[in-house]
PDB file of C-alpha atoms and ligand atoms in Angstrom:
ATOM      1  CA  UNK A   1      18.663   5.337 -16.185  1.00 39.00           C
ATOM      2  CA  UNK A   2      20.397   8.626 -16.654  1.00 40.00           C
ATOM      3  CA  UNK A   3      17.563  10.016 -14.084  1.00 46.00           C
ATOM      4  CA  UNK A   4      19.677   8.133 -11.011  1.00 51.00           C
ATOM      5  CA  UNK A   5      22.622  10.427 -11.485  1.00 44.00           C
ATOM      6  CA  UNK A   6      20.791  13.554 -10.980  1.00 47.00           C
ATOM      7  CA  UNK A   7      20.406  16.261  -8.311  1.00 47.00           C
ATOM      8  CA  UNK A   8      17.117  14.453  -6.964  1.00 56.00           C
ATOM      9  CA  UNK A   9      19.378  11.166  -5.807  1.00 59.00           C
ATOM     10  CA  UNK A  10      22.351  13.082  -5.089  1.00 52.00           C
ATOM     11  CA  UNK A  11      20.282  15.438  -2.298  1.00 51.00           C
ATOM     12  CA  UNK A  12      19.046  12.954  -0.564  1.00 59.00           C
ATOM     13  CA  UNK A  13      18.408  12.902   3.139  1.00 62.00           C
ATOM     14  CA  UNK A  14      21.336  11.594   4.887  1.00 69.00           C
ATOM     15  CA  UNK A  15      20.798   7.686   6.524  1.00 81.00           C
ATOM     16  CA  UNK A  16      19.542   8.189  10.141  1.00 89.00           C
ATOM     17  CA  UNK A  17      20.824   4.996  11.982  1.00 94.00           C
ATOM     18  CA  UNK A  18      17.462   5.179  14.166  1.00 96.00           C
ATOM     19  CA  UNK A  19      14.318   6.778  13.028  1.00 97.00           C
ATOM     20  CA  UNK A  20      10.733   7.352  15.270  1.00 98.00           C
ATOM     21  CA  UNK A  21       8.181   4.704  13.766  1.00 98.00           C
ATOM     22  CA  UNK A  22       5.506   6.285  11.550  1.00 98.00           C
ATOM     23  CA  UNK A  23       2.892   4.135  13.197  1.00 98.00           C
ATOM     24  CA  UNK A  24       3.275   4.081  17.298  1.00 98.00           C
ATOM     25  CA  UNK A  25       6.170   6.907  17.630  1.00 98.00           C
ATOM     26  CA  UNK A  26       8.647   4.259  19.334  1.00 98.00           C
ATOM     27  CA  UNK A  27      12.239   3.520  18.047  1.00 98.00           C
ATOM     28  CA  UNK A  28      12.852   1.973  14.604  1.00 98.00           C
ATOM     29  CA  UNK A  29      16.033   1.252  13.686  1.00 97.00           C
ATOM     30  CA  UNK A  30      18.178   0.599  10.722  1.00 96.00           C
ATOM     31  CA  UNK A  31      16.966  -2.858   9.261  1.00 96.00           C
ATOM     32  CA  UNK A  32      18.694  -2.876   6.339  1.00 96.00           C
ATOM     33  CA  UNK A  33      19.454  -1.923   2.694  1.00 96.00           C
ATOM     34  CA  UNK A  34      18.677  -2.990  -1.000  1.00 97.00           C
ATOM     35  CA  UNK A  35      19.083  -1.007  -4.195  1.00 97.00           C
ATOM     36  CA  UNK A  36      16.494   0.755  -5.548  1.00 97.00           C
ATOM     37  CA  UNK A  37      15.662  -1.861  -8.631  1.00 97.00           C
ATOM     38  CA  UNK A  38      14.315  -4.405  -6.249  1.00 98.00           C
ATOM     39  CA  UNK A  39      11.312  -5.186  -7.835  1.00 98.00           C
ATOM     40  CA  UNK A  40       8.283  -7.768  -6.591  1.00 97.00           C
ATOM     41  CA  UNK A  41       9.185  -9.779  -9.757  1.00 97.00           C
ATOM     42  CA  UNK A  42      12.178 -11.160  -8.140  1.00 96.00           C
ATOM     43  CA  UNK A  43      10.156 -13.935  -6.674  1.00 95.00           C
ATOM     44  CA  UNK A  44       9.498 -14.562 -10.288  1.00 95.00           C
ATOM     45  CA  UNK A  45      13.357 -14.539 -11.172  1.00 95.00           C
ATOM     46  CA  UNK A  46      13.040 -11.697 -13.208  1.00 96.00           C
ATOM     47  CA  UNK A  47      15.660  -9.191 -12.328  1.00 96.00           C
ATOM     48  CA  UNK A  48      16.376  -5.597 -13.072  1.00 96.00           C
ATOM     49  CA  UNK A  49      19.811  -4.075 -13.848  1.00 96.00           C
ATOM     50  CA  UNK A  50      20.992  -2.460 -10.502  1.00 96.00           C
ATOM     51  CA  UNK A  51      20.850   1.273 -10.186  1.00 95.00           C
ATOM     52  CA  UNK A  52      23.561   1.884  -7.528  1.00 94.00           C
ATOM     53  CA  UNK A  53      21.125   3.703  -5.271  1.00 94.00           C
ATOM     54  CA  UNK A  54      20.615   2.610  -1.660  1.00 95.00           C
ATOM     55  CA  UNK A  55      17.725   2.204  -0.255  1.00 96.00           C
ATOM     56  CA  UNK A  56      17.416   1.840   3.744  1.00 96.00           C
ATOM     57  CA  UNK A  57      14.316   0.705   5.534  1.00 97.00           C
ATOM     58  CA  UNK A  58      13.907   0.693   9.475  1.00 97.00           C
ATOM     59  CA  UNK A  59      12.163  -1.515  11.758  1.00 97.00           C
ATOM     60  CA  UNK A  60      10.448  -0.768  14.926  1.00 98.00           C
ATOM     61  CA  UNK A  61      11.061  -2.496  17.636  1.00 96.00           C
ATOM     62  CA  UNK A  62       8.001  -1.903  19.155  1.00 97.00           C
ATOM     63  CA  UNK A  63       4.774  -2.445  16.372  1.00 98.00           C
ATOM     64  CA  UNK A  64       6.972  -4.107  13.709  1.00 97.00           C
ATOM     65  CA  UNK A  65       6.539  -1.503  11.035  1.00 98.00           C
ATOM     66  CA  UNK A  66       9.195  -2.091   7.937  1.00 98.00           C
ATOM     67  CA  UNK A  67       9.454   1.089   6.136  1.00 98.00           C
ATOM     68  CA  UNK A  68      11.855   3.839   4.459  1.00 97.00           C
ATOM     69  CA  UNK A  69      12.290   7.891   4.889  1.00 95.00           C
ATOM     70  CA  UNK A  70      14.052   7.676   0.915  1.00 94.00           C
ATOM     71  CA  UNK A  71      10.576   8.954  -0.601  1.00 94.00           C
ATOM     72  CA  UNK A  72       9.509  11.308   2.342  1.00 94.00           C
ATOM     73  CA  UNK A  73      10.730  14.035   0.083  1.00 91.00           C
ATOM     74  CA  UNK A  74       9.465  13.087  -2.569  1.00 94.00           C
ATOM     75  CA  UNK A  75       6.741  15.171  -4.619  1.00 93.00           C
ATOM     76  CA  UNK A  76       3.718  13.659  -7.063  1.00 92.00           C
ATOM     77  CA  UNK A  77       6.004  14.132  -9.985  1.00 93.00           C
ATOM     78  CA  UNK A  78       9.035  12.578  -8.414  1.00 94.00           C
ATOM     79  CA  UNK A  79       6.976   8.956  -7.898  1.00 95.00           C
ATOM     80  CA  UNK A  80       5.245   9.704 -11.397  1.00 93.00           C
ATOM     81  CA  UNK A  81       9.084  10.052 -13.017  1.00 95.00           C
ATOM     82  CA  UNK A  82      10.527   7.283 -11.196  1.00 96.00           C
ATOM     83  CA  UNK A  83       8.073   4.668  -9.943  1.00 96.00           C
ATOM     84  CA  UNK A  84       4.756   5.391 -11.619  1.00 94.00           C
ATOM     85  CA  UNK A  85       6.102   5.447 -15.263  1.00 95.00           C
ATOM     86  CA  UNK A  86       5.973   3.949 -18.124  1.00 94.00           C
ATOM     87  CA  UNK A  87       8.394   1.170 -16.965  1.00 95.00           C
ATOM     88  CA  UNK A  88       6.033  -0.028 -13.432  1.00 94.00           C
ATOM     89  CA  UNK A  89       3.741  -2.780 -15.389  1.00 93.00           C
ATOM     90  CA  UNK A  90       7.369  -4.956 -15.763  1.00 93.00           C
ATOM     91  CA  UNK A  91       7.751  -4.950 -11.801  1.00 95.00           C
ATOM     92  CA  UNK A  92       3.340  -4.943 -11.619  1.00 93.00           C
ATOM     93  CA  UNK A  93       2.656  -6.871 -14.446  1.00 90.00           C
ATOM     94  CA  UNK A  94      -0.683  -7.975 -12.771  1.00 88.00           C
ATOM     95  CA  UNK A  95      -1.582  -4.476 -12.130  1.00 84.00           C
ATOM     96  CA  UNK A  96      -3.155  -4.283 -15.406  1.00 85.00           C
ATOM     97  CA  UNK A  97      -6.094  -6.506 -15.206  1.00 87.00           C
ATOM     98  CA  UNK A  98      -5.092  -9.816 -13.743  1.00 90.00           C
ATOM     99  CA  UNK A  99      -5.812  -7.835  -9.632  1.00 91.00           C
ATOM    100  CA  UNK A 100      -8.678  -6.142 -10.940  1.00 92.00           C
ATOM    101  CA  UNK A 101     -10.670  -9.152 -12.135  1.00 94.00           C
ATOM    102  CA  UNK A 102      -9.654 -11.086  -8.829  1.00 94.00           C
ATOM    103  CA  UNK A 103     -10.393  -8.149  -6.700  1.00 95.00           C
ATOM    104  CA  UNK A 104     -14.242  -7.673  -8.268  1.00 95.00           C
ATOM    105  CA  UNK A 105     -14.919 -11.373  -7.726  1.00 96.00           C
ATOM    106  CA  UNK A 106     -14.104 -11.109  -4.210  1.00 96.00           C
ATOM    107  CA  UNK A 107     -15.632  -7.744  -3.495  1.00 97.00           C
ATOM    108  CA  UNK A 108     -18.968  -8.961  -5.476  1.00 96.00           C
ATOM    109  CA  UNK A 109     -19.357 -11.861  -2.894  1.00 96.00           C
ATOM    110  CA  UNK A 110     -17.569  -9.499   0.018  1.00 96.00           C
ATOM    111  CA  UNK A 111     -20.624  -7.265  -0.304  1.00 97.00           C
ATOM    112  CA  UNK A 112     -23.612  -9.519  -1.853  1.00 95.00           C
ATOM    113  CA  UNK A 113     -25.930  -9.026   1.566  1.00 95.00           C
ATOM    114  CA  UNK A 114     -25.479  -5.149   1.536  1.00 94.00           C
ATOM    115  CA  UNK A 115     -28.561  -3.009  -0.810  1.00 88.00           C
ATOM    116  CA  UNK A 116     -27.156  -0.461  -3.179  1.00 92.00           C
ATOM    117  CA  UNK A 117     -23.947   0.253  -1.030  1.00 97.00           C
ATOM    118  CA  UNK A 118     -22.206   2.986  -2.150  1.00 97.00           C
ATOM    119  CA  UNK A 119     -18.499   1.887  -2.823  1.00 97.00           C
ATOM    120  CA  UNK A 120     -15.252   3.908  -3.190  1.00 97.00           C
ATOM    121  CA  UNK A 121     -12.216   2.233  -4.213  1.00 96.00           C
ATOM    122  CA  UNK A 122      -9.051   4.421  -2.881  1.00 96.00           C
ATOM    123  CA  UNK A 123      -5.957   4.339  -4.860  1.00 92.00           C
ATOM    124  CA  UNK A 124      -7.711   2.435  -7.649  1.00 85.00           C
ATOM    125  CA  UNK A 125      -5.358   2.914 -10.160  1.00 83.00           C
ATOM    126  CA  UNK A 126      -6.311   2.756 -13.952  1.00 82.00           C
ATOM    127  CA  UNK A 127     -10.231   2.262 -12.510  1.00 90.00           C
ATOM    128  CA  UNK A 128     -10.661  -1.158 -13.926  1.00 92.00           C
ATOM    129  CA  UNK A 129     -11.482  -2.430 -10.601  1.00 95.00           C
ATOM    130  CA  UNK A 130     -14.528  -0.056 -10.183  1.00 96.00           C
ATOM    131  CA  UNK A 131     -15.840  -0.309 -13.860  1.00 95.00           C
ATOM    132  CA  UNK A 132     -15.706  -4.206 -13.457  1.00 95.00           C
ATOM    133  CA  UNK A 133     -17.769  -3.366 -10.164  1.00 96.00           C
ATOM    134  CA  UNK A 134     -20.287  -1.214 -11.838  1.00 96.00           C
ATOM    135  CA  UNK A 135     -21.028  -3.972 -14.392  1.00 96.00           C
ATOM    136  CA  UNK A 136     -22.102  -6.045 -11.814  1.00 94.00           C
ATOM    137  CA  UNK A 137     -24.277  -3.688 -10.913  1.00 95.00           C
ATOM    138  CA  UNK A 138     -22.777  -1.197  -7.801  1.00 96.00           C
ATOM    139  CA  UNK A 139     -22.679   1.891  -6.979  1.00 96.00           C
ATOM    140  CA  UNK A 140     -19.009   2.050  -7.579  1.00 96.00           C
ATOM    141  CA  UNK A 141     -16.521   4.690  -7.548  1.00 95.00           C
ATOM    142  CA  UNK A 142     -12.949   5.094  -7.508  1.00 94.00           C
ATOM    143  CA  UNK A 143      -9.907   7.966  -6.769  1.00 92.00           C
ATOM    144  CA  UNK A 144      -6.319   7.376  -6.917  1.00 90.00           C
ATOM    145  CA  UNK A 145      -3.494   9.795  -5.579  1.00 82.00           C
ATOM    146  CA  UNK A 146      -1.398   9.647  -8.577  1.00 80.00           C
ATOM    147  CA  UNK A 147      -4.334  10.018 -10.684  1.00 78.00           C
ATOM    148  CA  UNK A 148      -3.431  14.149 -12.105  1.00 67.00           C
ATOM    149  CA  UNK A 149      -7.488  14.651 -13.374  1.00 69.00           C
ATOM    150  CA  UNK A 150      -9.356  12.611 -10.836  1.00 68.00           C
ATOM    151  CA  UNK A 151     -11.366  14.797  -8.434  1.00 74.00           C
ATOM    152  CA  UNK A 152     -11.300  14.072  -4.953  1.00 79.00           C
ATOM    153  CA  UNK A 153     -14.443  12.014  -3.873  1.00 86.00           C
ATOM    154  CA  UNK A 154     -17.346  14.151  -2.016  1.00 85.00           C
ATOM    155  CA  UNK A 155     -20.035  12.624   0.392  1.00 89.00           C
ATOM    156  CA  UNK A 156     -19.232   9.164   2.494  1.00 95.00           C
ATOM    157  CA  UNK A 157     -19.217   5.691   1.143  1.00 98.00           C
ATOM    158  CA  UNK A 158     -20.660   2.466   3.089  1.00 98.00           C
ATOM    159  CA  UNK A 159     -17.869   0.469   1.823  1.00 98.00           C
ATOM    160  CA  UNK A 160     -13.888   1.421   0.770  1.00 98.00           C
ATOM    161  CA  UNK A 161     -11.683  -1.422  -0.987  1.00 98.00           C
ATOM    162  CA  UNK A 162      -7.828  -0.364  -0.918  1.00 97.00           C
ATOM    163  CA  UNK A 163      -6.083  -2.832  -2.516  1.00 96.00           C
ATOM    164  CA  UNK A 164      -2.245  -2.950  -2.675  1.00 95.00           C
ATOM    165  CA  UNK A 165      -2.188   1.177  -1.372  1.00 96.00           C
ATOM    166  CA  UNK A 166      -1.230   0.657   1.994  1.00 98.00           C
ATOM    167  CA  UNK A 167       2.089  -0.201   0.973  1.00 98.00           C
ATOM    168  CA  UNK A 168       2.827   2.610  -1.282  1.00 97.00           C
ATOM    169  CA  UNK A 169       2.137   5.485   1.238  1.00 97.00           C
ATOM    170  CA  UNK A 170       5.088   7.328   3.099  1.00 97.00           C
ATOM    171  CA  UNK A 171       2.301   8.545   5.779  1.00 97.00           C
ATOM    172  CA  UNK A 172       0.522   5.676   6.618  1.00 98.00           C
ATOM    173  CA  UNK A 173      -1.398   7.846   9.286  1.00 98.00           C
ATOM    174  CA  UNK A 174      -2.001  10.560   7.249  1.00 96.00           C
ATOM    175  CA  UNK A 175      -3.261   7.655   4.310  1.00 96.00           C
ATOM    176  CA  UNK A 176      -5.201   5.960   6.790  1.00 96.00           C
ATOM    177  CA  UNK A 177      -7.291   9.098   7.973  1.00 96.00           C
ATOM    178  CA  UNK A 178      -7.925   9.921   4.439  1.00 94.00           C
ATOM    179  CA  UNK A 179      -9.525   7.340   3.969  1.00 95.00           C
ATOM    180  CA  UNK A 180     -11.078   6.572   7.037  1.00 96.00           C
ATOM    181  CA  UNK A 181     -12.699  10.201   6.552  1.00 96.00           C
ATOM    182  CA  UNK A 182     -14.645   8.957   3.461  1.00 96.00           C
ATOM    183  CA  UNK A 183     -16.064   6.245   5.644  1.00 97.00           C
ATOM    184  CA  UNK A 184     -19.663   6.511   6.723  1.00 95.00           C
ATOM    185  CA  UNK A 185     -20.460   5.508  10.998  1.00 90.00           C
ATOM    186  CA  UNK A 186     -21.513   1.745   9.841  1.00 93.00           C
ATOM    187  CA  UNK A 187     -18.877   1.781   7.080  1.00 97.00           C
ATOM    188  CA  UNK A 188     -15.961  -1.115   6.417  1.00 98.00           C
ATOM    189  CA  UNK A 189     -12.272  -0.540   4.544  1.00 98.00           C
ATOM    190  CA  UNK A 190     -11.395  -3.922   3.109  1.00 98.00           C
ATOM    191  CA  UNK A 191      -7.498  -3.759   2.864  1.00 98.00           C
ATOM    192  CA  UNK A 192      -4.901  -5.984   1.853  1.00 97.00           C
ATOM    193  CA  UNK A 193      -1.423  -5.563   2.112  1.00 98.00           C
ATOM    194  CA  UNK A 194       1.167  -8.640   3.027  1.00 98.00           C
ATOM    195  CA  UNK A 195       1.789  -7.926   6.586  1.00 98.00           C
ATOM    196  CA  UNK A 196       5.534  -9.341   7.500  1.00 96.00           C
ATOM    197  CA  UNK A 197       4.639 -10.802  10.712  1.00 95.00           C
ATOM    198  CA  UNK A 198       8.235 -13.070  10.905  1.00 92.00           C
ATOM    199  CA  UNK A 199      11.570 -11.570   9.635  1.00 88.00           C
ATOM    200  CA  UNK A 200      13.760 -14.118   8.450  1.00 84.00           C
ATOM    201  CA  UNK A 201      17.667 -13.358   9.212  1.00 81.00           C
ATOM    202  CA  UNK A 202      18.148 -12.137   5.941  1.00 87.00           C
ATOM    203  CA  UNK A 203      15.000 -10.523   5.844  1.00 91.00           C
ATOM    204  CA  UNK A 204      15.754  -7.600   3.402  1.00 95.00           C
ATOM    205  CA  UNK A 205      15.191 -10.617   0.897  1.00 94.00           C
ATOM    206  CA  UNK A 206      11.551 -10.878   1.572  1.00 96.00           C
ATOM    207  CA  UNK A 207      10.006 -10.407  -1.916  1.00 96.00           C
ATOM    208  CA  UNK A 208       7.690  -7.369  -0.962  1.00 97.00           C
ATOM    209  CA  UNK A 209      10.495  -4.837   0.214  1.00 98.00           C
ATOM    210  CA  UNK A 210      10.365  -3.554  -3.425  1.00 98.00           C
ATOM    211  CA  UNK A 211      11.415   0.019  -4.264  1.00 98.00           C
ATOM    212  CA  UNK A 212      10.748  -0.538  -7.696  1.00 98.00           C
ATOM    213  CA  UNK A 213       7.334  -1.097  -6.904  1.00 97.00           C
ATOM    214  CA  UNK A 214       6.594   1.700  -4.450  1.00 97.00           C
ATOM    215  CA  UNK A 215       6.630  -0.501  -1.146  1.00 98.00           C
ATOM    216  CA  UNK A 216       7.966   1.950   0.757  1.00 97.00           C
ATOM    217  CA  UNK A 217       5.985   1.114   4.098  1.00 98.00           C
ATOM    218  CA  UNK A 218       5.478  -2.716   5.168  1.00 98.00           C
ATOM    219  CA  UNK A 219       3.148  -3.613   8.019  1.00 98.00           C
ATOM    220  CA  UNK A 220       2.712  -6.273  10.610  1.00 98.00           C
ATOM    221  CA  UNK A 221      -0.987  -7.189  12.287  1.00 98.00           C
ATOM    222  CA  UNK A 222       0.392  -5.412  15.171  1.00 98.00           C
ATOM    223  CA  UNK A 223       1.194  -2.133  13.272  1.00 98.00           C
ATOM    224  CA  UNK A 224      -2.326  -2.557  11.047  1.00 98.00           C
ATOM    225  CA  UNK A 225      -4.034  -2.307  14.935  1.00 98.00           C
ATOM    226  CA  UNK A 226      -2.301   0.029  16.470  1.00 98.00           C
ATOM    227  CA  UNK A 227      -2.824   2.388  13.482  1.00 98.00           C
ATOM    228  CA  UNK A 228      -6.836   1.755  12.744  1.00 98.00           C
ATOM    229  CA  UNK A 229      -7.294   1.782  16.537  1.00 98.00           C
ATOM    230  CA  UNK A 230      -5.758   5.154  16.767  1.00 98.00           C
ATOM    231  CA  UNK A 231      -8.577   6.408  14.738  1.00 98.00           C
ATOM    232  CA  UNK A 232     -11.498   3.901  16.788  1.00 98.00           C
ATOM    233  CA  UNK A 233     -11.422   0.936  14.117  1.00 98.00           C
ATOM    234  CA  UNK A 234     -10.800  -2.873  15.103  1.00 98.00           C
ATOM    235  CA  UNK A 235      -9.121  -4.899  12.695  1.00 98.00           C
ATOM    236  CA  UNK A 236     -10.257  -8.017  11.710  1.00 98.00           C
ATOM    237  CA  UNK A 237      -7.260 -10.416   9.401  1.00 98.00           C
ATOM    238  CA  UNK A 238      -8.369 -12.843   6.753  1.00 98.00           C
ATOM    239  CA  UNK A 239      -5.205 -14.107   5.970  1.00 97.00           C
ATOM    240  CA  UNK A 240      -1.619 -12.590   5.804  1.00 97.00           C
ATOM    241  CA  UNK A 241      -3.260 -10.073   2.859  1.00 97.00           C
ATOM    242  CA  UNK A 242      -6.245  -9.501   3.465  1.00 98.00           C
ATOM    243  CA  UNK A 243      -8.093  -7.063   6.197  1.00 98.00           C
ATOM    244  CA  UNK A 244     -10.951  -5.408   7.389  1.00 98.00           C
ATOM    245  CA  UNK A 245     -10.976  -2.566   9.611  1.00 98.00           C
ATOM    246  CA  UNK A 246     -14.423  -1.050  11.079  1.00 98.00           C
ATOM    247  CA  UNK A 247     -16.282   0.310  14.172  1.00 97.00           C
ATOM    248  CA  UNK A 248     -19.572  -1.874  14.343  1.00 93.00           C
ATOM    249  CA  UNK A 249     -20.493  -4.916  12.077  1.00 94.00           C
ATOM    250  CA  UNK A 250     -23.345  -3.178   9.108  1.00 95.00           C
ATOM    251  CA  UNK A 251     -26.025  -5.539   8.734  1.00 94.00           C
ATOM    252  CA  UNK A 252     -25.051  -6.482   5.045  1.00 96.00           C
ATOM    253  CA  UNK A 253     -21.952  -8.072   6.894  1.00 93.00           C
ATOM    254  CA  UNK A 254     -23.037 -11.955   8.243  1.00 80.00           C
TER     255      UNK A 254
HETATM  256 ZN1  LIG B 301       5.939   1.020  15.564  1.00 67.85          ZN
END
């Protein structure tokens, strides 16, 4: 814990009571504050020791959009140090394989009409997702931020999972276009992230405003479509989690 105390805390951008949404540009302000130890395994009443480090998030008034300006700063070795160490399978214990194995099932079925789609899964983590994919058979690949060796992916892909990235991005525009630039014209992102749709009056205590865990940017179906059709994509919600965002319906999608 001695990392807390350090210069990287202690410069921290001073708390702007009102910030300019990173989705639709209209007011967001102050929503409220937890420390930075609050962890997605709360729900699960596991708790960790408190750091003493604030953490503010804003909410627009306009989209929705639940998010923080603590990480904006932030470089690849900062979230490596602090989030994406050795300590982030306690607060993601299902991060490991439990996600991975659900996530194949459902992108198996998800794309069982489509003929030898090429597949990209962005921010896929440890890969486990892809080589589960690749057993059964696609054409899968997969690229992660965080990931120091990974090369970036070349060519377009007919279909992108993003599982649980959304979430973790401080520029969910600049995110979104990345991605949506690896997309062929026919091409669908399956997404999920829990969108936070109704804020309770103590609503820093929903479960997935999580520091710990990188959730540094929390969505709403409003925000999700404002963003994607910034770029020409419709969304399309499954449930609270789950998403699709694309131009035109591929044939492989009935
Ligand atoms: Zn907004």
């Amino acid at each position: 814990m001695e990392s807390y105390a350090n210069g990287k805390w202690n410069s921290r951008a001073p708390v702007v009571r009102i910030l300019t949404c990173k989705v639709c540009n209209e007011p967001a302000p102050l929503y409220g504050v937890t420390d930075f130890n609050k962890s997605c395994e709360e729900r699960r009443g596991r708790y960790l020791p408190l750091t003493g480090v604030p953490v503010y998030y804003h909410r627009c008034d306009s989209c929705g959009l639940i998010f923080t300006s603590a990480f904006d700063h932030w470089s690849k070795g900062d979230y490596l140090q602090h989030i994406y160490n050795d300590d982030y399978v306690l607060v993601d214990p299902d991060y490991i394989d439990t996600r991975p194995a659900g996530n194949a099932v459902l992108i198996l079925d998800f794309i069982k009409k489509g003929h030898a789609l090429r597949c990209l899964d962005y921010g896929g983590g440890n890969g486990k997702l892809t080589s589960l994919l690749r057993e059964g058979g696609v054409d899968g690949h997969s690229w992660d931020p965080m990931d120091e060796g990974g090369a970036s992916p070349s060519g377009s892909f007919d279909f992108i999972s993003a599982f649980e990235v959304l979430e973790h991005t401080p520029e969910p525009l600049a995110t979104i276009q990345r991605a949506l630039g690896l997309l062929n014209g026919r091409g669908v992102l399956l997404l999920s992230t829990l969108t936070i749709d109704h804020v309770s009056p103590r609503g820093m205590d929903n479960w997935y405003i999580a520091p710990r865990n990188g959730h540094i940017t929390l969505y709403t179906r409003r925000s999700l479509q404002t963003m994607f059709a910034g770029f020409g994509y419709r969304v399309h919600h499954f449930n609270d989690n789950l998403h699709m965002a694309l131009k035109d319906d591929p044939s492989w999608l009935s």
